[in-house]
């Protein structure tokens, strides 16, 4: 199963996203989608799991949940927009992680790309940074990976280019 992870598009979908994610079986968008047009375009392109983010309006909050818990390739995934990083998660996230016991935790919000293990909770944390034009990040980023037989393989960080040159 090939997965594309994206976050913080803020109403802008770089056309290169479709090139980098063309072979993906599923996309995961970790919030701050920004517009229904971006959501529609991604859903028309590939099966996409979304959560809403703090900038998403009421229409988006009705359309998508705050949290997603699902299974992919034998692994349990928990995705939300604002989560923090190991071991400094938000208190409510710590509680949810301890209850849900996911193998993969995905969040966005910070615009900082991070992939790191949480040894205490036995999970891998993914934040794909920001793919949109708004924010303090310098480089727009994505993550692509594969899940085979309950194992994460072929993790790739993709740089879309500088935010400021748009």
Tab-separated table of N, CA and C in Angstrom:
chain	number	residue	atom	x	y	z
A	1	UNK	N	0.843	-1.168	0.000
A	1	UNK	CA	0.000	0.000	0.000
A	1	UNK	C	0.896	1.241	0.000
A	2	UNK	N	0.769	2.070	-1.016
A	2	UNK	CA	1.557	3.311	-1.105
A	2	UNK	C	0.710	4.461	-0.585
A	3	UNK	N	1.294	5.234	0.324
A	3	UNK	CA	0.585	6.301	1.022
A	3	UNK	C	1.289	7.635	0.775
A	4	UNK	N	0.494	8.677	0.538
A	4	UNK	CA	0.995	10.043	0.474
A	4	UNK	C	0.448	10.821	1.656
A	5	UNK	N	1.318	11.514	2.372
A	5	UNK	CA	0.890	12.312	3.526
A	5	UNK	C	1.122	13.788	3.201
A	6	UNK	N	0.068	14.574	3.446
A	6	UNK	CA	0.092	16.002	3.148
A	6	UNK	C	-0.627	16.744	4.263
A	7	UNK	N	-0.249	17.979	4.488
A	7	UNK	CA	-0.898	18.798	5.510
A	7	UNK	C	-0.739	20.262	5.162
A	8	UNK	N	-1.582	21.067	5.776
A	8	UNK	CA	-1.455	22.518	5.729
A	8	UNK	C	-1.346	23.051	4.297
A	9	UNK	N	-2.296	22.658	3.477
A	9	UNK	CA	-2.363	23.175	2.109
A	9	UNK	C	-2.895	24.603	2.088
A	10	UNK	N	-3.686	24.988	3.066
A	10	UNK	CA	-4.185	26.364	3.184
A	10	UNK	C	-4.749	26.880	1.860
A	11	UNK	N	-5.618	26.096	1.240
A	11	UNK	CA	-6.336	26.457	0.000
A	11	UNK	C	-5.471	26.429	-1.261
A	12	UNK	N	-4.279	25.898	-1.175
A	12	UNK	CA	-3.408	25.822	-2.357
A	12	UNK	C	-2.922	24.390	-2.550
A	13	UNK	N	-3.207	23.839	-3.721
A	13	UNK	CA	-2.703	22.507	-4.055
A	13	UNK	C	-1.729	22.632	-5.212
A	14	UNK	N	-0.468	22.464	-4.906
A	14	UNK	CA	0.575	22.519	-5.933
A	14	UNK	C	0.328	21.405	-6.941
A	15	UNK	N	0.338	21.696	-8.245
A	15	UNK	CA	0.135	20.652	-9.253
A	15	UNK	C	1.134	19.499	-9.147
A	16	UNK	N	2.318	19.753	-8.580
A	16	UNK	CA	3.328	18.699	-8.433
A	16	UNK	C	2.896	17.609	-7.451
A	17	UNK	N	1.928	17.927	-6.559
A	17	UNK	CA	1.443	16.935	-5.595
A	17	UNK	C	0.927	15.714	-6.356
A	18	UNK	N	0.192	15.944	-7.426
A	18	UNK	CA	-0.371	14.832	-8.199
A	18	UNK	C	0.728	14.018	-8.890
A	19	UNK	N	1.788	14.650	-9.275
A	19	UNK	CA	2.913	13.938	-9.881
A	19	UNK	C	3.579	13.038	-8.841
A	20	UNK	N	3.865	13.600	-7.670
A	20	UNK	CA	4.538	12.824	-6.624
A	20	UNK	C	3.655	11.725	-6.036
A	21	UNK	N	2.336	11.943	-6.027
A	21	UNK	CA	1.415	10.976	-5.437
A	21	UNK	C	0.696	10.117	-6.478
A	22	UNK	N	1.132	10.155	-7.737
A	22	UNK	CA	0.413	9.429	-8.798
A	22	UNK	C	0.348	7.928	-8.565
A	23	UNK	N	1.354	7.344	-7.934
A	23	UNK	CA	1.369	5.900	-7.687
A	23	UNK	C	0.840	5.520	-6.304
A	24	UNK	N	0.369	6.492	-5.551
A	24	UNK	CA	-0.149	6.202	-4.207
A	24	UNK	C	-1.536	5.564	-4.295
A	25	UNK	N	-1.784	4.659	-3.370
A	25	UNK	CA	-3.097	4.029	-3.264
A	25	UNK	C	-4.046	4.864	-2.424
A	26	UNK	N	-3.490	5.644	-1.489
A	26	UNK	CA	-4.306	6.431	-0.576
A	26	UNK	C	-3.513	7.651	-0.132
A	27	UNK	N	-4.236	8.757	0.128
A	27	UNK	CA	-3.627	9.967	0.669
A	27	UNK	C	-4.188	10.225	2.057
A	28	UNK	N	-3.359	10.807	2.917
A	28	UNK	CA	-3.786	11.220	4.251
A	28	UNK	C	-3.509	12.713	4.371
A	29	UNK	N	-4.557	13.510	4.612
A	29	UNK	CA	-4.402	14.968	4.765
A	29	UNK	C	-4.632	15.317	6.227
A	30	UNK	N	-3.600	15.836	6.886
A	30	UNK	CA	-3.628	16.084	8.325
A	30	UNK	C	-4.086	17.496	8.688
A	31	UNK	N	-5.035	18.038	7.953
A	31	UNK	CA	-5.703	19.272	8.352
A	31	UNK	C	-5.154	20.555	7.776
A	32	UNK	N	-5.920	21.632	8.049
A	32	UNK	CA	-5.730	22.938	7.424
A	32	UNK	C	-5.771	22.799	5.902
A	33	UNK	N	-6.859	22.185	5.474
A	33	UNK	CA	-7.116	21.992	4.041
A	33	UNK	C	-7.312	23.359	3.400
A	34	UNK	N	-8.170	24.158	4.004
A	34	UNK	CA	-8.340	25.540	3.573
A	34	UNK	C	-9.529	25.804	2.680
A	35	UNK	N	-9.861	24.876	1.801
A	35	UNK	CA	-10.984	25.114	0.890
A	35	UNK	C	-11.586	23.803	0.427
A	36	UNK	N	-12.860	23.876	0.109
A	36	UNK	CA	-13.539	22.702	-0.436
A	36	UNK	C	-12.960	22.312	-1.790
A	37	UNK	N	-12.470	23.281	-2.531
A	37	UNK	CA	-11.888	22.995	-3.853
A	37	UNK	C	-10.665	22.089	-3.741
A	38	UNK	N	-9.805	22.363	-2.764
A	38	UNK	CA	-8.627	21.512	-2.555
A	38	UNK	C	-9.065	20.116	-2.134
A	39	UNK	N	-10.022	20.037	-1.224
A	39	UNK	CA	-10.522	18.735	-0.771
A	39	UNK	C	-11.127	17.958	-1.940
A	40	UNK	N	-11.958	18.627	-2.738
A	40	UNK	CA	-12.590	17.972	-3.892
A	40	UNK	C	-11.554	17.473	-4.887
A	41	UNK	N	-10.549	18.302	-5.141
A	41	UNK	CA	-9.515	17.922	-6.105
A	41	UNK	C	-8.741	16.691	-5.635
A	42	UNK	N	-8.394	16.645	-4.341
A	42	UNK	CA	-7.685	15.482	-3.817
A	42	UNK	C	-8.575	14.238	-3.837
A	43	UNK	N	-9.838	14.386	-3.441
A	43	UNK	CA	-10.754	13.244	-3.442
A	43	UNK	C	-11.012	12.723	-4.850
A	44	UNK	N	-11.047	13.615	-5.827
A	44	UNK	CA	-11.219	13.191	-7.222
A	44	UNK	C	-9.973	12.481	-7.749
A	45	UNK	N	-8.821	12.805	-7.169
A	45	UNK	CA	-7.545	12.250	-7.603
A	45	UNK	C	-7.272	10.874	-7.004
A	46	UNK	N	-7.426	10.743	-5.692
A	46	UNK	CA	-7.116	9.495	-4.975
A	46	UNK	C	-8.039	9.366	-3.767
A	47	UNK	N	-8.269	8.148	-3.278
A	47	UNK	CA	-8.973	8.007	-1.998
A	47	UNK	C	-8.167	8.746	-0.927
A	48	UNK	N	-8.832	9.639	-0.206
A	48	UNK	CA	-8.136	10.498	0.752
A	48	UNK	C	-8.838	10.478	2.091
A	49	UNK	N	-8.048	10.309	3.153
A	49	UNK	CA	-8.534	10.399	4.525
A	49	UNK	C	-8.156	11.798	5.015
A	50	UNK	N	-9.150	12.552	5.488
A	50	UNK	CA	-8.935	13.927	5.950
A	50	UNK	C	-9.277	14.079	7.426
A	51	UNK	N	-8.635	15.034	8.075
A	51	UNK	CA	-9.104	15.622	9.327
A	51	UNK	C	-9.114	17.133	9.100
A	52	UNK	N	-9.986	17.823	9.825
A	52	UNK	CA	-9.981	19.275	9.691
A	52	UNK	C	-8.923	19.879	10.598
A	53	UNK	N	-8.497	21.089	10.247
A	53	UNK	CA	-7.521	21.811	11.048
A	53	UNK	C	-8.102	23.088	11.610
A	54	UNK	N	-7.287	23.822	12.346
A	54	UNK	CA	-7.769	25.020	13.031
A	54	UNK	C	-8.202	26.136	12.085
A	55	UNK	N	-7.731	26.174	10.846
A	55	UNK	CA	-8.168	27.234	9.917
A	55	UNK	C	-9.370	26.814	9.085
A	56	UNK	N	-9.757	25.550	9.162
A	56	UNK	CA	-10.863	25.059	8.334
A	56	UNK	C	-12.209	25.553	8.869
A	57	UNK	N	-13.068	25.995	7.938
A	57	UNK	CA	-14.349	26.586	8.314
A	57	UNK	C	-15.368	25.522	8.734
A	58	UNK	N	-16.557	25.985	9.083
A	58	UNK	CA	-17.591	25.087	9.584
A	58	UNK	C	-17.989	24.035	8.550
A	59	UNK	N	-18.030	24.407	7.282
A	59	UNK	CA	-18.357	23.418	6.229
A	59	UNK	C	-17.360	22.264	6.238
A	60	UNK	N	-16.087	22.592	6.389
A	60	UNK	CA	-15.054	21.558	6.416
A	60	UNK	C	-15.158	20.726	7.698
A	61	UNK	N	-15.556	21.353	8.797
A	61	UNK	CA	-15.669	20.650	10.078
A	61	UNK	C	-16.875	19.714	10.094
A	62	UNK	N	-17.862	20.018	9.287
A	62	UNK	CA	-19.004	19.109	9.134
A	62	UNK	C	-18.618	17.956	8.195
A	63	UNK	N	-17.859	18.282	7.179
A	63	UNK	CA	-17.468	17.304	6.156
A	63	UNK	C	-16.457	16.289	6.676
A	64	UNK	N	-15.525	16.728	7.521
A	64	UNK	CA	-14.452	15.864	8.011
A	64	UNK	C	-14.379	15.916	9.530
A	65	UNK	N	-13.886	14.837	10.168
A	65	UNK	CA	-13.763	14.828	11.625
A	65	UNK	C	-12.475	15.495	12.101
A	66	UNK	N	-12.436	15.740	13.408
A	66	UNK	CA	-11.226	16.270	14.037
A	66	UNK	C	-10.143	15.201	14.095
A	67	UNK	N	-10.546	13.960	14.341
A	67	UNK	CA	-9.616	12.835	14.465
A	67	UNK	C	-10.061	11.704	13.550
A	68	UNK	N	-9.097	10.959	13.060
A	68	UNK	CA	-9.375	9.736	12.304
A	68	UNK	C	-8.576	8.603	12.937
A	69	UNK	N	-9.241	7.483	13.144
A	69	UNK	CA	-8.584	6.262	13.618
A	69	UNK	C	-8.960	5.191	12.611
A	70	UNK	N	-7.961	4.601	11.967
A	70	UNK	CA	-8.235	3.624	10.927
A	70	UNK	C	-7.083	2.641	10.816
A	71	UNK	N	-7.307	1.589	10.067
A	71	UNK	CA	-6.305	0.552	9.852
A	71	UNK	C	-5.802	0.661	8.414
A	72	UNK	N	-4.518	0.454	8.239
A	72	UNK	CA	-3.928	0.455	6.899
A	72	UNK	C	-2.802	-0.577	6.875
A	73	UNK	N	-2.953	-1.580	6.048
A	73	UNK	CA	-1.906	-2.580	5.876
A	73	UNK	C	-1.513	-3.301	7.144
A	74	UNK	N	-2.452	-3.481	8.064
A	74	UNK	CA	-2.158	-4.168	9.306
A	74	UNK	C	-1.665	-3.272	10.430
A	75	UNK	N	-1.639	-1.960	10.194
A	75	UNK	CA	-1.212	-1.007	11.216
A	75	UNK	C	-2.360	-0.075	11.594
A	76	UNK	N	-2.421	0.285	12.861
A	76	UNK	CA	-3.443	1.226	13.330
A	76	UNK	C	-2.890	2.646	13.214
A	77	UNK	N	-3.697	3.522	12.615
A	77	UNK	CA	-3.297	4.907	12.379
A	77	UNK	C	-4.220	5.842	13.164
A	78	UNK	N	-3.629	6.813	13.837
A	78	UNK	CA	-4.374	7.889	14.489
A	78	UNK	C	-3.887	9.185	13.870
A	79	UNK	N	-4.834	9.970	13.317
A	79	UNK	CA	-4.477	11.227	12.659
A	79	UNK	C	-5.323	12.356	13.230
A	80	UNK	N	-4.680	13.470	13.524
A	80	UNK	CA	-5.338	14.693	13.976
A	80	UNK	C	-4.503	15.862	13.479
A	81	UNK	N	-5.007	17.075	13.629
A	81	UNK	CA	-4.235	18.219	13.120
A	81	UNK	C	-3.201	18.706	14.130
A	82	UNK	N	-3.635	19.006	15.343
A	82	UNK	CA	-2.727	19.562	16.351
A	82	UNK	C	-2.404	18.474	17.362
A	83	UNK	N	-1.151	18.044	17.384
A	83	UNK	CA	-0.809	16.922	18.248
A	83	UNK	C	0.434	17.093	19.088
A	84	UNK	N	1.418	17.808	18.601
A	84	UNK	CA	2.701	17.878	19.284
A	84	UNK	C	3.616	16.747	18.825
A	85	UNK	N	4.730	16.607	19.534
A	85	UNK	CA	5.756	15.631	19.169
A	85	UNK	C	6.134	14.800	20.381
A	86	UNK	N	6.664	13.587	20.126
A	86	UNK	CA	7.123	12.771	21.248
A	86	UNK	C	8.272	13.490	21.968
A	87	UNK	N	8.303	13.501	23.254
A	87	UNK	CA	7.279	13.076	24.212
A	87	UNK	C	6.349	14.224	24.597
A	88	UNK	N	6.472	15.368	23.910
A	88	UNK	CA	5.751	16.586	24.302
A	88	UNK	C	4.432	16.759	23.551
A	89	UNK	N	3.561	15.787	23.678
A	89	UNK	CA	2.242	15.882	23.072
A	89	UNK	C	1.347	16.783	23.924
A	90	UNK	N	0.283	17.286	23.291
A	90	UNK	CA	-0.750	17.967	24.061
A	90	UNK	C	-1.332	16.946	25.044
A	91	UNK	N	-1.760	17.376	26.239
A	91	UNK	CA	-2.290	16.429	27.236
A	91	UNK	C	-3.422	15.544	26.704
A	92	UNK	N	-4.362	16.119	25.956
A	92	UNK	CA	-5.467	15.291	25.437
A	92	UNK	C	-4.959	14.267	24.427
A	93	UNK	N	-3.930	14.614	23.680
A	93	UNK	CA	-3.357	13.683	22.698
A	93	UNK	C	-2.634	12.546	23.415
A	94	UNK	N	-1.882	12.863	24.475
A	94	UNK	CA	-1.220	11.810	25.254
A	94	UNK	C	-2.231	10.766	25.706
A	95	UNK	N	-3.345	11.246	26.224
A	95	UNK	CA	-4.397	10.350	26.719
A	95	UNK	C	-4.949	9.497	25.577
A	96	UNK	N	-5.219	10.134	24.429
A	96	UNK	CA	-5.751	9.390	23.285
A	96	UNK	C	-4.746	8.371	22.762
A	97	UNK	N	-3.488	8.747	22.687
A	97	UNK	CA	-2.463	7.810	22.219
A	97	UNK	C	-2.369	6.601	23.149
A	98	UNK	N	-2.458	6.844	24.442
A	98	UNK	CA	-2.383	5.746	25.402
A	98	UNK	C	-3.609	4.841	25.325
A	99	UNK	N	-4.767	5.397	24.977
A	99	UNK	CA	-5.990	4.602	24.844
A	99	UNK	C	-6.052	3.876	23.500
A	100	UNK	N	-5.735	4.585	22.422
A	100	UNK	CA	-5.866	4.044	21.061
A	100	UNK	C	-4.743	3.064	20.731
A	101	UNK	N	-3.544	3.359	21.222
A	101	UNK	CA	-2.347	2.552	20.963
A	101	UNK	C	-2.086	2.364	19.455
A	102	UNK	N	-1.957	3.481	18.726
A	102	UNK	CA	-1.688	3.358	17.289
A	102	UNK	C	-0.239	2.962	17.015
A	103	UNK	N	-0.028	2.441	15.818
A	103	UNK	CA	1.337	2.187	15.339
A	103	UNK	C	1.908	3.423	14.657
A	104	UNK	N	0.989	4.229	14.100
A	104	UNK	CA	1.358	5.440	13.367
A	104	UNK	C	0.529	6.598	13.912
A	105	UNK	N	1.191	7.730	14.217
A	105	UNK	CA	0.506	8.949	14.612
A	105	UNK	C	0.860	10.025	13.595
A	106	UNK	N	-0.165	10.629	12.983
A	106	UNK	CA	0.035	11.653	11.958
A	106	UNK	C	-0.620	12.945	12.423
A	107	UNK	N	0.123	14.040	12.324
A	107	UNK	CA	-0.467	15.345	12.602
A	107	UNK	C	0.159	16.378	11.677
A	108	UNK	N	-0.354	17.585	11.753
A	108	UNK	CA	0.145	18.704	10.960
A	108	UNK	C	0.373	19.883	11.883
A	109	UNK	N	-0.105	21.046	11.462
A	109	UNK	CA	-0.193	22.284	12.231
A	109	UNK	C	1.121	23.047	12.378
A	110	UNK	N	2.199	22.417	12.730
A	110	UNK	CA	3.438	23.140	13.045
A	110	UNK	C	4.165	23.660	11.809
A	111	UNK	N	3.858	23.118	10.643
A	111	UNK	CA	4.564	23.420	9.392
A	111	UNK	C	6.019	22.963	9.449
A	112	UNK	N	6.324	22.087	10.401
A	112	UNK	CA	7.682	21.559	10.547
A	112	UNK	C	7.654	20.064	10.250
A	113	UNK	N	8.370	19.653	9.225
A	113	UNK	CA	8.418	18.246	8.851
A	113	UNK	C	9.210	17.470	9.899
A	114	UNK	N	8.578	16.417	10.419
A	114	UNK	CA	9.266	15.544	11.370
A	114	UNK	C	8.782	14.123	11.178
A	115	UNK	N	9.724	13.205	11.234
A	115	UNK	CA	9.439	11.774	11.269
A	115	UNK	C	10.291	11.238	12.403
A	116	UNK	N	9.623	10.716	13.432
A	116	UNK	CA	10.397	10.284	14.591
A	116	UNK	C	9.681	9.185	15.359
A	117	UNK	N	10.459	8.315	15.976
A	117	UNK	CA	9.839	7.253	16.781
A	117	UNK	C	9.428	7.784	18.154
A	118	UNK	N	8.390	7.189	18.691
A	118	UNK	CA	8.027	7.371	20.088
A	118	UNK	C	8.215	5.987	20.702
A	119	UNK	N	9.373	5.757	21.298
A	119	UNK	CA	9.717	4.440	21.829
A	119	UNK	C	8.797	4.035	22.976
A	120	UNK	N	8.407	4.997	23.788
A	120	UNK	CA	7.533	4.698	24.926
A	120	UNK	C	6.193	4.125	24.440
A	121	UNK	N	5.627	4.721	23.397
A	121	UNK	CA	4.313	4.292	22.902
A	121	UNK	C	4.419	3.328	21.719
A	122	UNK	N	5.616	3.020	21.310
A	122	UNK	CA	5.863	2.081	20.211
A	122	UNK	C	5.104	2.493	18.943
A	123	UNK	N	5.341	3.744	18.543
A	123	UNK	CA	4.724	4.263	17.325
A	123	UNK	C	5.724	5.110	16.558
A	124	UNK	N	5.360	5.399	15.319
A	124	UNK	CA	6.131	6.334	14.500
A	124	UNK	C	5.265	7.574	14.307
A	125	UNK	N	5.853	8.729	14.555
A	125	UNK	CA	5.174	10.017	14.414
A	125	UNK	C	5.544	10.617	13.060
A	126	UNK	N	4.526	11.049	12.311
A	126	UNK	CA	4.741	11.705	11.019
A	126	UNK	C	4.069	13.073	11.020
A	127	UNK	N	4.816	14.099	10.665
A	127	UNK	CA	4.266	15.412	10.353
A	127	UNK	C	4.909	15.792	9.027
A	128	UNK	N	4.082	15.952	8.000
A	128	UNK	CA	4.611	16.192	6.654
A	128	UNK	C	5.008	17.641	6.399
A	129	UNK	N	4.980	18.472	7.426
A	129	UNK	CA	5.311	19.881	7.231
A	129	UNK	C	4.124	20.587	6.610
A	130	UNK	N	4.364	21.499	5.696
A	130	UNK	CA	3.284	22.245	5.050
A	130	UNK	C	3.465	22.221	3.542
A	131	UNK	N	2.370	21.960	2.836
A	131	UNK	CA	2.413	21.924	1.371
A	131	UNK	C	1.895	23.209	0.751
A	132	UNK	N	1.309	24.076	1.564
A	132	UNK	CA	0.718	25.306	1.057
A	132	UNK	C	1.665	26.489	1.072
A	133	UNK	N	1.114	27.652	0.706
A	133	UNK	CA	1.909	28.877	0.582
A	133	UNK	C	1.898	29.742	1.831
A	134	UNK	N	0.975	29.485	2.769
A	134	UNK	CA	0.841	30.341	3.941
A	134	UNK	C	1.543	29.726	5.145
A	135	UNK	N	2.288	30.568	5.878
A	135	UNK	CA	2.971	30.110	7.075
A	135	UNK	C	4.416	30.558	7.089
A	136	UNK	N	5.132	30.117	8.087
A	136	UNK	CA	6.531	30.537	8.260
A	136	UNK	C	7.532	29.558	7.662
A	137	UNK	N	7.072	28.412	7.174
A	137	UNK	CA	7.988	27.416	6.611
A	137	UNK	C	8.669	27.992	5.370
A	138	UNK	N	9.853	27.502	5.084
A	138	UNK	CA	10.596	27.969	3.915
A	138	UNK	C	10.417	27.044	2.722
A	139	UNK	N	10.347	25.736	2.989
A	139	UNK	CA	10.218	24.728	1.940
A	139	UNK	C	8.890	23.998	2.122
A	140	UNK	N	8.136	23.841	1.045
A	140	UNK	CA	6.870	23.092	1.069
A	140	UNK	C	7.191	21.604	0.910
A	141	UNK	N	6.592	20.763	1.780
A	141	UNK	CA	6.996	19.361	1.847
A	141	UNK	C	5.819	18.391	1.900
A	142	UNK	N	6.108	17.142	1.542
A	142	UNK	CA	5.187	16.004	1.579
A	142	UNK	C	5.966	14.804	2.094
A	143	UNK	N	5.228	13.740	2.435
A	143	UNK	CA	5.851	12.458	2.762
A	143	UNK	C	5.177	11.378	1.934
A	144	UNK	N	5.977	10.457	1.463
A	144	UNK	CA	5.461	9.279	0.751
A	144	UNK	C	6.074	8.051	1.418
A	145	UNK	N	5.263	6.991	1.582
A	145	UNK	CA	5.765	5.773	2.223
A	145	UNK	C	4.966	4.574	1.738
A	146	UNK	N	5.431	3.411	2.119
A	146	UNK	CA	4.716	2.176	1.812
A	146	UNK	C	4.474	1.418	3.106
A	147	UNK	N	3.347	0.733	3.151
A	147	UNK	CA	3.037	-0.155	4.270
A	147	UNK	C	2.816	-1.534	3.683
A	148	UNK	N	3.678	-2.464	4.064
A	148	UNK	CA	3.613	-3.836	3.572
A	148	UNK	C	3.685	-4.792	4.748
A	149	UNK	N	2.695	-5.669	4.870
A	149	UNK	CA	2.688	-6.673	5.945
A	149	UNK	C	2.964	-6.057	7.314
A	150	UNK	N	2.239	-4.978	7.620
A	150	UNK	CA	2.348	-4.284	8.913
A	150	UNK	C	3.740	-3.699	9.164
A	151	UNK	N	4.455	-3.362	8.087
A	151	UNK	CA	5.759	-2.718	8.197
A	151	UNK	C	5.786	-1.474	7.314
A	152	UNK	N	6.369	-0.410	7.860
A	152	UNK	CA	6.534	0.839	7.121
A	152	UNK	C	7.872	0.768	6.386
A	153	UNK	N	7.837	1.002	5.069
A	153	UNK	CA	9.062	0.950	4.268
A	153	UNK	C	9.093	2.122	3.291
A	154	UNK	N	10.237	2.318	2.693
A	154	UNK	CA	10.429	3.294	1.616
A	154	UNK	C	9.878	4.677	1.948
A	155	UNK	N	10.205	5.172	3.132
A	155	UNK	CA	9.763	6.507	3.543
A	155	UNK	C	10.584	7.553	2.788
A	156	UNK	N	9.871	8.494	2.160
A	156	UNK	CA	10.536	9.548	1.384
A	156	UNK	C	10.001	10.909	1.794
A	157	UNK	N	10.896	11.856	1.952
A	157	UNK	CA	10.535	13.259	2.132
A	157	UNK	C	10.618	13.910	0.766
A	158	UNK	N	9.577	14.642	0.407
A	158	UNK	CA	9.522	15.291	-0.902
A	158	UNK	C	9.469	16.796	-0.703
A	159	UNK	N	10.365	17.503	-1.375
A	159	UNK	CA	10.354	18.964	-1.335
A	159	UNK	C	9.680	19.491	-2.596
A	160	UNK	N	8.637	20.304	-2.395
A	160	UNK	CA	7.905	20.900	-3.522
A	160	UNK	C	8.540	22.202	-4.013
A	161	UNK	N	9.384	22.776	-3.204
A	161	UNK	CA	10.010	24.047	-3.569
A	161	UNK	C	9.816	25.065	-2.462
A	162	UNK	N	10.386	26.234	-2.683
A	162	UNK	CA	10.315	27.294	-1.681
A	162	UNK	C	8.915	27.887	-1.622
A	163	UNK	N	8.498	28.199	-0.420
A	163	UNK	CA	7.210	28.849	-0.221
A	163	UNK	C	7.241	30.256	-0.806
A	164	UNK	N	8.320	30.958	-0.624
A	164	UNK	CA	8.395	32.364	-1.001
A	164	UNK	C	8.462	32.628	-2.502
A	165	UNK	N	8.727	31.601	-3.309
A	165	UNK	CA	8.854	31.832	-4.751
A	165	UNK	C	7.535	31.687	-5.483
A	166	UNK	N	6.443	31.501	-4.770
A	166	UNK	CA	5.143	31.311	-5.423
A	166	UNK	C	4.513	32.611	-5.800
